Structures are given as C-alpha cells and as structure tokens.
CSV table of C-alpha atoms in Angstrom, one decimal:
chain,number,residue,atom,x,y,z
U,1,MET,CA,9.9,9.3,13.4
U,2,ASP,CA,12.5,8.0,15.7
U,3,VAL,CA,14.8,5.1,16.0
U,4,GLU,CA,12.7,3.1,18.6
U,5,THR,CA,9.6,3.5,16.4
U,6,VAL,CA,11.3,2.0,13.5
U,7,VAL,CA,12.5,-0.8,15.7
U,8,SER,CA,9.1,-1.5,17.1
U,9,ARG,CA,7.2,-1.4,14.0
U,10,TYR,CA,9.5,-3.6,11.5
U,11,ARG,CA,11.4,-6.7,11.8
U,12,GLY,CA,14.1,-8.6,9.8
U,13,PHE,CA,15.7,-7.0,6.7
U,14,THR,CA,13.2,-4.3,6.7
U,15,ARG,CA,14.1,-2.8,10.1
U,16,ILE,CA,17.8,-2.8,9.0
U,17,GLN,CA,16.9,-1.2,5.6
U,18,ARG,CA,14.7,1.4,7.3
U,19,LEU,CA,17.4,2.2,10.0
U,20,GLY,CA,19.8,2.8,7.3
U,21,PHE,CA,17.5,5.1,5.5
U,22,LEU,CA,16.7,6.9,8.6
U,23,ALA,CA,20.5,7.5,9.1
U,24,SER,CA,20.9,8.7,5.4
U,25,GLN,CA,17.9,11.2,5.7
U,26,SER,CA,18.2,12.7,9.2
U,27,PRO,CA,21.5,14.1,10.5
U,28,ASP,CA,20.1,14.2,13.9
U,29,LEU,CA,19.2,10.6,13.9
U,30,GLU,CA,22.2,9.3,12.1
U,31,VAL,CA,24.3,8.2,14.9
U,32,ASP,CA,21.6,6.5,16.9
U,33,ALA,CA,20.2,4.8,13.7
U,34,LEU,CA,23.4,3.4,12.8
U,35,ARG,CA,24.2,2.1,16.4
U,36,ARG,CA,20.9,0.4,16.7
U,37,ALA,CA,21.2,-1.2,13.1
U,38,ILE,CA,24.8,-2.4,14.1
U,39,GLN,CA,23.3,-4.2,17.2
U,40,GLU,CA,20.7,-5.8,15.1
U,41,LEU,CA,23.2,-7.2,12.5
U,42,ARG,CA,25.5,-8.6,15.2
U,43,GLY,CA,22.8,-10.9,15.8
U,44,GLY,CA,22.5,-12.2,12.4
U,45,ARG,CA,24.6,-13.3,9.3
U,46,ASN,CA,24.8,-10.1,7.3
U,47,ALA,CA,28.4,-9.5,7.8
U,48,GLN,CA,28.9,-7.2,4.7
U,49,THR,CA,26.1,-4.8,5.9
U,50,TYR,CA,27.5,-4.7,9.3
U,51,ARG,CA,30.9,-3.6,7.8
U,52,GLU,CA,29.3,-0.8,5.7
U,53,PHE,CA,27.2,0.4,8.6
U,54,ALA,CA,30.2,0.2,11.1
U,55,MET,CA,32.3,2.5,8.6
U,56,ARG,CA,29.3,5.0,8.2
U,57,LEU,CA,29.1,5.3,12.0
U,58,ARG,CA,32.8,5.9,12.5
U,59,GLU,CA,32.7,8.5,9.7
U,60,ALA,CA,29.7,10.2,11.2
U,61,VAL,CA,31.3,10.2,14.6
U,62,LEU,CA,34.5,11.7,13.3
U,63,VAL,CA,32.9,14.4,11.4
U,64,ARG,CA,30.8,15.5,14.4
U,65,ARG,CA,34.0,15.6,16.6
U,66,GLU,CA,35.5,17.8,14.0
U,67,ARG,CA,32.7,20.0,14.2
U,68,GLY,CA,32.9,20.3,18.0
U,69,GLU,CA,29.8,18.4,18.6
U,70,ALA,CA,31.2,15.8,20.9
U,71,ALA,CA,28.9,16.5,23.6
U,72,SER,CA,26.1,14.7,21.8
U,73,LEU,CA,28.4,11.6,21.4
U,74,VAL,CA,29.2,10.9,25.3
U,75,ASP,CA,27.6,7.6,25.0
U,76,VAL,CA,29.5,6.4,21.9
U,77,THR,CA,32.4,4.2,22.9
U,78,GLU,CA,35.5,3.4,21.1
U,79,LYS,CA,34.5,-0.4,20.8
U,80,GLU,CA,31.4,0.8,18.9
U,81,LEU,CA,33.7,2.5,16.4
U,82,THR,CA,35.9,-0.4,15.8
U,83,ILE,CA,35.1,-2.9,13.3
U,84,ASP,CA,35.1,-6.4,14.8
U,85,GLU,CA,36.8,-8.4,12.4
U,86,ASP,CA,37.0,-11.4,14.4
U,87,TRP,CA,33.0,-11.6,14.4
U,88,ILE,CA,33.3,-11.0,10.6
U,89,ARG,CA,35.6,-14.0,9.9
U,90,ALA,CA,33.6,-16.3,12.3
U,91,THR,CA,30.3,-15.2,10.7
U,92,ASP,CA,31.9,-15.8,7.3
U,93,ALA,CA,33.1,-19.2,8.1
U,94,ILE,CA,29.7,-20.3,9.5
U,95,TYR,CA,28.0,-19.0,6.3
U,96,LEU,CA,30.3,-20.7,3.8
U,97,CYS,CA,30.1,-24.2,5.8
U,98,HIS,CA,26.3,-23.8,5.9
U,99,LEU,CA,26.3,-22.8,2.2
U,100,GLU,CA,28.4,-25.8,1.2
U,101,ARG,CA,26.2,-28.3,3.0
U,102,LEU,CA,23.0,-26.8,1.5
U,103,GLU,CA,24.3,-26.9,-1.8
U,104,GLN,CA,25.4,-30.4,-1.5
U,105,ASP,CA,21.9,-31.2,-0.2
U,106,ILE,CA,20.3,-29.6,-3.4
U,107,SER,CA,22.6,-31.7,-5.8
U,108,LYS,CA,21.2,-34.7,-4.0
U,109,PHE,CA,17.8,-33.6,-4.1
U,110,ARG,CA,17.9,-33.1,-7.9
U,111,ASP,CA,16.5,-36.5,-8.9
U,112,GLU,CA,14.3,-36.8,-5.8
U,113,PHE,CA,10.7,-35.7,-4.9
U,114,PRO,CA,9.9,-32.1,-5.8
U,115,ALA,CA,8.9,-31.6,-1.9
U,116,ASN,CA,12.5,-32.0,-1.1
U,117,GLN,CA,13.8,-30.0,-4.0
U,118,ARG,CA,11.5,-27.2,-2.7
U,119,ALA,CA,12.7,-27.3,0.7
U,120,GLY,CA,16.2,-27.4,-0.2
U,121,ASN,CA,15.9,-24.4,-2.4
U,122,ALA,CA,13.8,-22.6,0.2
U,123,GLU,CA,16.3,-23.1,2.8
U,124,LEU,CA,19.2,-21.8,0.8
U,125,ALA,CA,17.3,-18.8,-0.2
U,126,GLU,CA,16.6,-18.1,3.4
U,127,LEU,CA,20.4,-18.3,4.0
U,128,HIS,CA,21.1,-15.7,1.2
U,129,TYR,CA,18.3,-13.6,2.4
U,130,GLU,CA,19.8,-13.5,6.0
U,131,ARG,CA,23.2,-12.6,4.4
U,132,GLY,CA,21.8,-9.7,2.4
U,133,ASN,CA,22.3,-11.3,-0.9
U,134,LEU,CA,18.8,-10.5,-2.3
U,135,SER,CA,19.4,-11.4,-5.9
U,136,GLN,CA,20.4,-14.8,-5.1
U,137,ALA,CA,17.8,-15.2,-2.5
U,138,ARG,CA,15.3,-14.3,-5.2
U,139,SER,CA,16.6,-16.7,-7.5
U,140,TYR,CA,16.3,-19.5,-5.1
U,141,TYR,CA,13.0,-18.6,-3.9
U,142,LEU,CA,11.8,-18.7,-7.7
U,143,LYS,CA,13.3,-22.3,-7.9
U,144,ALA,CA,11.3,-23.2,-4.7
U,145,LYS,CA,8.4,-21.8,-6.1
U,146,GLU,CA,8.6,-23.9,-9.3
U,147,CYS,CA,9.2,-27.1,-7.3
U,148,SER,CA,6.1,-26.4,-5.3
U,149,VAL,CA,3.0,-28.7,-5.7
U,150,ARG,CA,0.8,-27.6,-3.0
U,151,ASP,CA,-1.0,-24.1,-3.5
U,152,ALA,CA,-0.1,-23.2,0.1
U,153,ASN,CA,3.8,-23.6,-0.7
U,154,VAL,CA,3.3,-21.9,-4.0
U,155,LEU,CA,1.8,-18.9,-2.1
U,156,GLN,CA,4.5,-18.9,0.7
U,157,GLU,CA,7.3,-18.8,-2.1
U,158,SER,CA,5.4,-16.0,-4.0
U,159,LEU,CA,5.1,-13.8,-0.9
U,160,ASN,CA,9.0,-14.5,-0.2
U,161,ILE,CA,9.7,-13.3,-3.9
U,162,LEU,CA,7.5,-10.2,-3.3
U,163,ARG,CA,9.2,-9.3,-0.2
U,164,VAL,CA,12.6,-9.4,-1.8
U,165,MET,CA,11.3,-7.6,-4.9
U,166,ILE,CA,10.2,-4.7,-2.4
U,167,HIS,CA,13.6,-4.7,-0.7
U,168,GLN,CA,15.2,-4.4,-4.1
U,169,ARG,CA,12.6,-1.6,-5.0
U,170,ASP,CA,11.8,-3.6,-8.2
U,171,PHE,CA,8.1,-2.7,-8.2
U,172,LEU,CA,7.7,-3.3,-11.8
U,173,HIS,CA,6.7,-6.9,-11.8
U,174,VAL,CA,5.0,-6.9,-8.3
U,175,GLU,CA,1.3,-6.8,-9.7
U,176,SER,CA,1.7,-9.4,-12.0
U,177,LEU,CA,2.9,-11.9,-9.4
U,178,VAL,CA,0.3,-10.7,-7.0
U,179,ASN,CA,-2.5,-11.5,-9.6
U,180,LYS,CA,-1.0,-15.1,-10.0
U,181,ALA,CA,-0.9,-15.6,-6.3
U,182,GLU,CA,-4.4,-14.4,-5.9
U,183,ALA,CA,-5.5,-16.8,-8.5
U,184,THR,CA,-4.1,-19.6,-6.4
U,185,LEU,CA,-5.5,-18.3,-3.1
U,186,LYS,CA,-9.1,-18.4,-4.6
U,187,LYS,CA,-8.4,-22.3,-5.3
U,188,MET,CA,-7.4,-23.0,-1.8
U,189,ASP,CA,-10.1,-24.6,0.6
U,190,THR,CA,-11.2,-22.2,3.2
U,191,ASN,CA,-13.9,-24.5,5.1
U,192,GLY,CA,-12.3,-24.5,8.6
U,193,ARG,CA,-11.7,-21.5,10.8
U,194,ASP,CA,-8.0,-21.8,10.7
U,195,GLU,CA,-8.1,-22.0,6.9
U,196,VAL,CA,-10.3,-18.7,6.9
U,197,GLU,CA,-8.1,-17.0,9.3
U,198,GLN,CA,-4.8,-18.0,7.1
U,199,HIS,CA,-6.7,-17.0,3.8
U,200,SER,CA,-7.3,-13.6,5.3
U,201,VAL,CA,-3.5,-13.1,6.2
U,202,LEU,CA,-2.2,-14.2,3.1
U,203,PHE,CA,-4.8,-12.1,1.1
U,204,GLY,CA,-3.8,-9.1,3.4
U,205,LYS,CA,-0.1,-9.4,2.5
U,206,LEU,CA,-0.7,-9.6,-1.1
U,207,CYS,CA,-2.7,-6.5,-0.9
U,208,LEU,CA,0.0,-4.7,1.1
U,209,CYS,CA,2.8,-5.5,-1.5
U,210,SER,CA,0.4,-4.7,-4.3
U,211,GLY,CA,-0.5,-1.5,-2.8
U,212,ILE,CA,3.0,-0.4,-2.0
U,213,ALA,CA,4.2,-1.2,-5.7
U,214,PHE,CA,1.0,1.1,-7.0
U,215,MET,CA,1.9,3.9,-4.8
U,216,VAL,CA,5.5,4.1,-5.5
U,217,ARG,CA,4.5,4.0,-9.3
U,218,GLN,CA,2.5,7.0,-8.4
U,219,GLU,CA,-0.9,5.2,-9.2
U,220,TYR,CA,-2.7,6.4,-6.1
U,221,ARG,CA,-6.1,5.4,-6.8
U,222,SER,CA,-5.2,1.9,-7.5
U,223,ALA,CA,-3.0,2.0,-4.4
U,224,ALA,CA,-5.8,3.1,-2.3
U,225,GLY,CA,-8.2,0.4,-3.5
U,226,ARG,CA,-5.4,-2.1,-2.2
U,227,PHE,CA,-4.9,-0.6,1.0
U,228,LEU,CA,-8.5,-0.4,1.7
U,229,SER,CA,-9.0,-4.0,0.9
U,230,ILE,CA,-6.5,-5.1,3.7
U,231,PRO,CA,-8.3,-7.2,6.4
U,232,PHE,CA,-7.7,-6.0,9.9
U,233,GLY,CA,-8.4,-9.0,12.1
U,234,SER,CA,-10.8,-9.7,14.8
U,235,THR,CA,-8.7,-10.6,17.9
U,236,ASP,CA,-8.5,-8.4,21.0
U,237,ASP,CA,-4.7,-8.2,21.0
U,238,VAL,CA,-4.5,-7.6,17.2
U,239,LEU,CA,-1.7,-5.2,17.0
U,240,PRO,CA,1.2,-7.7,17.7
U,241,ILE,CA,-0.5,-10.1,15.2
U,242,LEU,CA,-0.6,-7.5,12.6
U,243,GLN,CA,3.0,-6.7,13.3
U,244,GLU,CA,4.1,-10.2,12.9
U,245,LYS,CA,2.1,-10.6,9.6
U,246,PHE,CA,3.2,-7.3,7.9
U,247,GLY,CA,6.4,-6.5,9.9
U,248,ASP,CA,8.7,-7.9,7.2
U,249,VAL,CA,7.3,-5.6,4.6
U,250,ALA,CA,5.6,-2.7,6.4
U,251,SER,CA,3.8,-1.9,9.7
U,252,PRO,CA,0.1,-1.7,10.4
U,253,GLU,CA,0.5,2.0,10.9
U,254,ASP,CA,2.1,2.3,7.2
U,255,VAL,CA,-1.3,0.9,6.0
U,256,ALA,CA,-3.1,3.8,7.6
U,257,ILE,CA,-0.7,6.4,6.5
U,258,TYR,CA,-0.4,5.1,2.8
U,259,GLY,CA,-3.9,4.4,2.3
U,260,GLY,CA,-5.0,7.6,3.9
U,261,LEU,CA,-2.7,9.7,1.8
U,262,CYS,CA,-3.5,7.8,-1.2
U,263,VAL,CA,-7.4,8.3,-0.9
U,264,LEU,CA,-7.0,12.0,-0.1
U,265,ALA,CA,-5.1,12.5,-3.2
U,266,THR,CA,-7.6,10.7,-5.6
U,267,PHE,CA,-11.0,10.2,-3.9
U,268,GLU,CA,-14.0,12.6,-3.8
U,269,ARG,CA,-15.5,13.6,-0.5
U,270,LYS,CA,-18.5,11.1,-1.0
U,271,SER,CA,-16.3,8.2,-1.9
U,272,LEU,CA,-14.3,9.1,1.1
U,273,ARG,CA,-17.4,8.6,3.2
U,274,ASP,CA,-18.8,5.5,1.5
U,275,SER,CA,-15.5,3.6,0.9
U,276,VAL,CA,-13.2,4.9,3.7
U,277,LEU,CA,-15.1,6.0,6.8
U,278,SER,CA,-17.6,3.1,6.3
U,279,ASN,CA,-14.8,0.6,5.9
U,280,ALA,CA,-14.7,-1.2,9.4
U,281,ASP,CA,-11.2,-2.8,8.5
U,282,PHE,CA,-9.7,0.3,7.3
U,283,ARG,CA,-11.1,2.5,10.2
U,284,ASN,CA,-9.5,-0.1,12.7
U,285,PHE,CA,-6.1,0.8,10.8
U,286,LEU,CA,-6.9,4.6,11.2
U,287,GLU,CA,-7.3,4.3,14.9
U,288,LEU,CA,-3.6,3.3,15.1
U,289,VAL,CA,-2.7,6.7,13.6
U,290,PRO,CA,-5.4,9.2,14.8
U,291,GLU,CA,-3.6,12.0,12.9
U,292,ILE,CA,-4.5,10.4,9.7
U,293,ARG,CA,-8.0,9.7,10.9
U,294,GLU,CA,-8.6,13.5,11.9
U,295,LEU,CA,-7.0,14.6,8.6
U,296,ILE,CA,-9.6,12.6,6.7
U,297,ASN,CA,-12.5,13.8,9.0
U,298,ASP,CA,-11.3,17.5,8.4
U,299,PHE,CA,-11.3,17.0,4.8
U,300,CYS,CA,-14.9,15.4,4.5
U,301,SER,CA,-16.1,18.1,6.7
U,302,SER,CA,-14.5,21.1,4.6
U,303,ARG,CA,-12.2,22.0,7.5
U,304,TYR,CA,-9.4,22.8,5.2
U,305,THR,CA,-7.2,25.2,7.4
U,306,PRO,CA,-6.7,22.3,10.2
U,307,CYS,CA,-6.3,19.7,7.4
U,308,LEU,CA,-3.5,21.8,5.8
U,309,LYS,CA,-1.8,22.5,9.4
U,310,ALA,CA,-1.9,18.9,9.9
U,311,LEU,CA,-0.3,17.8,6.7
U,312,LYS,CA,2.3,20.5,7.2
U,313,ARG,CA,3.1,19.0,10.9
U,314,MET,CA,3.4,15.5,9.4
U,315,ARG,CA,5.5,16.2,6.6
U,316,GLU,CA,8.9,15.8,8.3
U,317,ASP,CA,7.9,12.4,9.3
U,318,PHE,CA,6.7,11.3,6.0
U,319,SER,CA,10.1,12.3,4.4
U,320,LEU,CA,11.8,9.9,6.8
U,321,ASP,CA,9.7,6.9,5.4
U,322,LEU,CA,11.5,4.5,3.0
U,323,HIS,CA,8.6,4.4,0.5
U,324,LEU,CA,6.9,7.7,0.9
U,325,SER,CA,9.9,10.1,0.9
U,326,PRO,CA,10.3,10.5,-2.8
U,327,LEU,CA,6.5,10.8,-3.2
U,328,VAL,CA,5.6,13.5,-0.5
U,329,ASP,CA,5.9,16.6,-2.7
U,330,ASP,CA,3.7,14.8,-5.5
U,331,ILE,CA,0.9,13.6,-2.9
U,332,TYR,CA,0.9,17.0,-1.0
U,333,ALA,CA,0.4,18.6,-4.4
U,334,LYS,CA,-2.5,16.6,-5.2
U,335,ILE,CA,-4.0,16.9,-2.1
U,336,ARG,CA,-3.8,20.6,-2.0
U,337,SER,CA,-5.2,20.8,-5.6
U,338,ARG,CA,-8.3,18.8,-4.2
U,339,ILE,CA,-8.6,21.2,-1.6
U,340,ILE,CA,-8.5,24.1,-3.7
U,341,VAL,CA,-11.2,22.7,-6.0
U,342,HIS,CA,-13.4,21.7,-3.3
U,343,TYR,CA,-13.2,25.1,-1.5
U,344,THR,CA,-14.0,27.1,-4.9
U,345,SER,CA,-16.8,24.8,-6.1
U,346,PRO,CA,-19.8,26.4,-4.1
U,347,TYR,CA,-18.9,30.0,-5.1
U,348,SER,CA,-19.4,32.3,-8.2
U,349,SER,CA,-16.5,34.5,-7.0
U,350,LEU,CA,-13.8,34.6,-4.3
U,351,ASP,CA,-11.4,37.0,-2.8
U,352,VAL,CA,-8.0,35.4,-3.2
U,353,ARG,CA,-6.6,37.1,0.0
U,354,ASN,CA,-9.3,35.4,2.0
U,355,MET,CA,-8.6,32.1,0.4
U,356,ALA,CA,-4.8,32.5,1.1
U,357,ILE,CA,-5.6,32.7,4.8
U,358,VAL,CA,-7.8,29.7,4.7
U,359,LEU,CA,-5.4,27.7,2.7
U,360,GLU,CA,-2.5,28.5,4.5
U,361,SER,CA,-0.5,30.2,1.8
U,362,THR,CA,0.7,33.7,0.6
U,363,VAL,CA,-1.5,35.6,-2.0
U,364,GLU,CA,1.4,35.2,-4.5
U,365,ASP,CA,1.9,31.6,-4.1
U,366,LEU,CA,-1.9,30.9,-4.3
U,367,GLU,CA,-2.3,33.0,-7.4
U,368,THR,CA,0.3,30.8,-9.1
U,369,GLU,CA,-1.4,27.7,-8.0
U,370,LEU,CA,-4.8,29.0,-9.4
U,371,GLU,CA,-3.2,29.8,-12.5
U,372,THR,CA,-1.7,26.2,-12.8
U,373,LEU,CA,-5.1,24.8,-12.2
U,374,ILE,CA,-7.0,27.0,-14.5
U,375,GLU,CA,-4.4,26.4,-17.4
U,376,SER,CA,-4.7,22.6,-16.8
U,377,ASP,CA,-8.6,23.0,-16.8
U,378,VAL,CA,-9.1,21.6,-13.4
U,379,ILE,CA,-10.8,24.7,-12.4
U,380,GLN,CA,-13.0,26.6,-14.9
U,381,ALA,CA,-12.4,30.1,-13.8
U,382,ARG,CA,-10.6,33.3,-14.4
U,383,LEU,CA,-8.5,35.2,-12.1
U,384,ASP,CA,-8.5,39.1,-11.7
U,385,GLU,CA,-5.0,39.6,-10.4
U,386,ASP,CA,-5.5,43.5,-10.1
U,387,GLN,CA,-8.7,43.0,-7.9
U,388,LYS,CA,-7.6,39.7,-6.4
U,389,ILE,CA,-10.7,38.1,-7.3
U,390,LEU,CA,-11.4,34.6,-8.6
U,391,TYR,CA,-14.4,34.1,-11.1
U,392,ARG,CA,-15.9,30.8,-11.6
U,393,ARG,CA,-17.2,30.0,-14.9
U,394,GLY,CA,-20.4,28.0,-14.6
U,395,GLY,CA,-21.7,25.7,-17.1
U,396,ASP,CA,-25.0,26.1,-19.3
U,397,VAL,CA,-27.6,25.7,-16.7
U,398,ARG,CA,-30.4,24.9,-19.3
U,399,VAL,CA,-28.3,22.4,-21.1
U,400,ASP,CA,-27.5,20.7,-18.0
U,401,ALA,CA,-31.2,20.5,-17.0
U,402,ILE,CA,-32.1,19.1,-20.3
U,403,SER,CA,-29.5,16.5,-20.2
U,404,ARG,CA,-30.5,15.3,-16.6
U,405,THR,CA,-34.1,15.1,-17.8
U,406,LEU,CA,-33.3,13.0,-20.8
U,407,THR,CA,-31.2,10.7,-18.7
U,408,ARG,CA,-34.1,10.3,-16.1
U,409,GLY,CA,-36.5,9.8,-18.9
U,410,ARG,CA,-34.4,6.8,-20.6
U,411,ASN,CA,-34.1,5.1,-17.2
U,412,VAL,CA,-37.9,5.4,-16.7
U,413,VAL,CA,-38.8,3.9,-20.1
U,414,ASN,CA,-36.2,0.9,-19.3
U,415,GLU,CA,-37.5,0.2,-15.9
U,416,THR,CA,-41.2,0.2,-17.2
U,417,GLU,CA,-40.4,-2.1,-20.1
U,418,SER,CA,-38.6,-4.6,-17.8
U,419,HIS,CA,-41.8,-4.4,-15.4
U,420,VAL,CA,-44.2,-5.1,-18.2
U,421,LEU,CA,-42.1,-7.9,-19.6
U,422,ARG,CA,-42.0,-9.6,-16.0
U,423,MET,CA,-45.6,-9.2,-15.6
U,424,ALA,CA,-46.2,-10.8,-19.0
U,425,CYS,CA,-44.1,-13.7,-17.9
U,426,ILE,CA,-45.9,-14.1,-14.6
U,427,LYS,CA,-49.2,-13.9,-16.4
U,428,ALA,CA,-48.3,-16.8,-18.7
U,429,GLY,CA,-47.4,-19.0,-15.8
U,430,LEU,CA,-43.7,-18.7,-15.8
U,431,TRP,CA,-41.6,-18.0,-12.6
U,432,VAL,CA,-38.0,-16.6,-12.5
U,433,VAL,CA,-35.3,-18.1,-10.4
U,434,PRO,CA,-32.0,-16.2,-10.1
U,435,LEU,CA,-29.0,-18.1,-11.3
U,436,ARG,CA,-26.7,-19.0,-8.3
U,437,GLY,CA,-23.5,-21.1,-8.0
U,438,GLY,CA,-22.7,-23.4,-5.2
U,439,ASP,CA,-21.2,-20.4,-3.0
U,440,GLY,CA,-24.2,-18.3,-3.4
U,441,GLU,CA,-22.8,-16.0,-5.8
U,442,ARG,CA,-24.1,-15.5,-9.5
U,443,GLY,CA,-23.6,-18.8,-11.3
U,444,SER,CA,-20.8,-18.8,-13.8
U,445,GLU,CA,-20.9,-22.5,-15.0
U,446,SER,CA,-23.1,-21.5,-18.0
U,447,THR,CA,-23.2,-18.6,-20.4
U,448,PRO,CA,-26.1,-16.6,-21.6
U,449,MET,CA,-26.0,-18.4,-24.9
U,450,ASP,CA,-25.8,-21.8,-23.4
U,451,ARG,CA,-29.2,-20.9,-21.5
U,452,ALA,CA,-30.8,-19.4,-24.8
U,453,GLU,CA,-30.1,-22.6,-26.7
U,454,SER,CA,-31.6,-24.7,-24.0
U,455,GLY,CA,-34.7,-22.7,-23.9
U,456,ARG,CA,-34.2,-21.5,-20.2
U,457,TYR,CA,-33.1,-17.9,-20.5
U,458,ASN,CA,-35.1,-14.9,-20.0
U,459,LEU,CA,-33.5,-12.1,-22.1
U,460,ALA,CA,-35.0,-9.4,-19.9
U,461,SER,CA,-34.0,-10.6,-16.5
U,462,ASP,CA,-30.9,-12.9,-17.3
U,463,SER,CA,-32.6,-15.7,-15.1
U,464,VAL,CA,-33.8,-19.2,-15.3
U,465,VAL,CA,-37.3,-19.4,-16.5
U,466,SER,CA,-39.1,-22.6,-15.5
U,467,ILE,CA,-42.4,-23.7,-16.7
U,468,ASP,CA,-45.2,-24.3,-14.5
U,469,GLU,CA,-46.0,-28.1,-14.3
U,470,SER,CA,-49.7,-27.3,-13.5
U,471,LEU,CA,-50.3,-25.8,-16.9
C-alpha cells in the first residue's frame, strides 16, 4: 500500500480519509500522504480539514528535522509548511455565501412541490458533505429522502446516507437502511438495457455498504455473502467504471480483498469451490488482486505453507487499510484455526514438530494454539507434550454408519411415497402444472390454503391439479 495506490483507487472524501489514515498508521508514508491530501483539499471546500492536515504536516517535518532525517525531506518546501490563511478565508466566504443562498431557497421551497424540496435539501447536503460536515450532510440527505417521490430518488438519497454513515463509522444501522433500499430497488422497472445496468450498479453499491458493515462488526460469513453478490459488469474497460461506481466508498480491489479474507475465515473448502471459485463475478474481482486469488487456490488445494507465507507477506498492507486494520488479528486467527483443523482432519496422530514446519510456526506456539482449539472443542484430540504427538479422537464409527443408514432410508421412503402419489394422480386423469408467476418464478399470489379451498391444490407436489376435460 502506498500513496499513489490510495489516490488511484478512491475518490472524494474517501480518498482524503484514507490518506489521513495512511499517514497516521505508517511513519514512512506520513509526510507523502499528508502532502497529497493537502493537494486534494486545496481543490475543494473543506478548509477545516485542510488546516488540520497542514498542522500535522508541519509537525511531522519538524520532528524529522530534529531527529536528523532532513535528507528525506529535500523536496518539502517552506510554502507547503505554511498554512494558507488567505485561501481559508476565501473558501469560508464562498461557503457561507452559498450556504445562505441555499437556506433561503429551502425556505421558499417549503410550501412548494416535494421535488423542489428534495432538490434543495440534496444540494445543501452536498455542500455540507464537501465541507466535511458529515452530521449535517447526513441530516439533509435524510430530509431529501423524505421528500422523494420517485423510487430512483429514494435510492439515490439512501446511498448518500449510507456513504456518510460509513465515513462516520456508524455501522449499526447500515443493514436496516440497506434492506429498505433493496425493497425499493425490487419495485423499480428493469425492462430496458439501461435500466438493467442501473439496477445492477445500485444493487452492487448496496451489497458493498452492507458487506463492509458486516465485516467491521466481525460478522464475516454475512459479509462474505454480500461481497460475493456484487456484480462485476460486462464491458471491456470495466475497471474505470467500477472505480467510478464504488470509489466514494471502497475500490474494486477492496471487494476482492475483503471478500477473499471473509470467505477464508468462514467457508469450508467445498463452499469455497462452489460459491467462490465458480462465481463468475467474484472471480473477475479476484483477477484484480492475484495474490488473493492464489491464496484461495492454495487453501482449497491444501497447500498450507504457501498460503500462510502469503498471508504473512500481505499483513502489512492489510494493516494500512481503513476498515481492515483493526480486524487483521482476528481474521488471521480464524483463518489459521481453519487451516489447522483441515490439516489435522485426515490423520489419527501427527507429529507436532512436523506440523510446526508446515504451518510456519514454532513448536511452543503451535502447542499453545492446539491447546486452545482442543479446549474450545474445535478439534477433538489430545496432545502429548512429552512426545510432541497430537492424537485425534475419532467418533463412534458404528453409530455414524447406523445414523447415515437411517437417514438414507427415510429419504428413500419419502421419495417412493411421492412417486406413488404422482402415478395415482396420472392414472386418475389428473395432470400437474407447476405454479409460476409472471416473471417465471414460483407464484406467490396465492397461498397453499387458498389453493386447497379452491380444490386445485395437490398436497404432495404443491402444484395446480387440473381435471382432464375429456373425462
């Protein structure tokens, strides 16, 4: 992770926020990140954040000069270390003038059409957002949403609110708002090609916001499901389009990184193959970050040593990510635990010393990990610390075989009864038509009770039963 990567992947307030986080997390990148953030801020209206970053830059440079590290600051000019008060005063004056005009317009729109009220509140919210006043921006976005009549406007304001909530790191209510927005999205018309593409973009943004919220709350399985649902797109030059779609919240590369780590922390290998590697959209995201793609392939192929080495190599970059940084230790611990469980599952006994070599660990640390997994009943085994041997405790093979036999027997009986009932219906001159709605999915306009009362419900097949008119 470096300054240019942040600048190229993100835009708007997210770019400023991530540059500031990068400066606070990496002393080596602090000066460069702050300088680039100040350049970005000078092109906008956020004078307060500009002053804050300029003071941080000056302090960082002075500290390095005191330490005798002036050689790394040769391209930092005194002008950059001076807070431009004239620019701040001019920016504040323009902001106040624009704010006064918009507030007057809103007072005029109060008794007019909702569309005018929505436009006025949305414009005022954008002004506060550009200024960095996130709480006020969120309040006016909410007012704009309340004044919205068309579904498209409701969705747009919902996305604006979600964007601000993520900037504020207020993830508690994100999922509730996403669910309401998705319900609105389902009602929108998607007949034309443009409408379908717009529907896909909006759905992708909602999934992204929801996935980040789940991940930050450490609900990794739910987060993985959301990231896997994000559509990639079908155009040839798709990356700039994705950056335009998601860049004010996260980047397309973040979808691959966040989704890849979440699935590794929660999914079994079969689920990884079925839900991840066979997911065309997510595979395209993985192509943007080949390291994550190889990481998942190594995990699925039981190549644990290169998998753990890759995780160790990428850890520093992950620690510089705004959302991922506080979760790195927890996610890595879950992935490592799953690797240990998968590695030990085929064996009845293992040499801990050999395990330590494969799992990139010392014998003492691995023993501690194994003890924790055994105590939490994740691994059913016992550890011989003297001989350095791990003995797996297998289940009762006889009981397992009987249980599987009984389950298969019940399935056979149920299938046989269904076939017999169907043959009886056919013999009686009845034919079965699956219930379908207008969009080709299973119909939902009537309930099983309604169909039973009308005499058209087959209790065995949950289908419409029509009487042959020739009888």
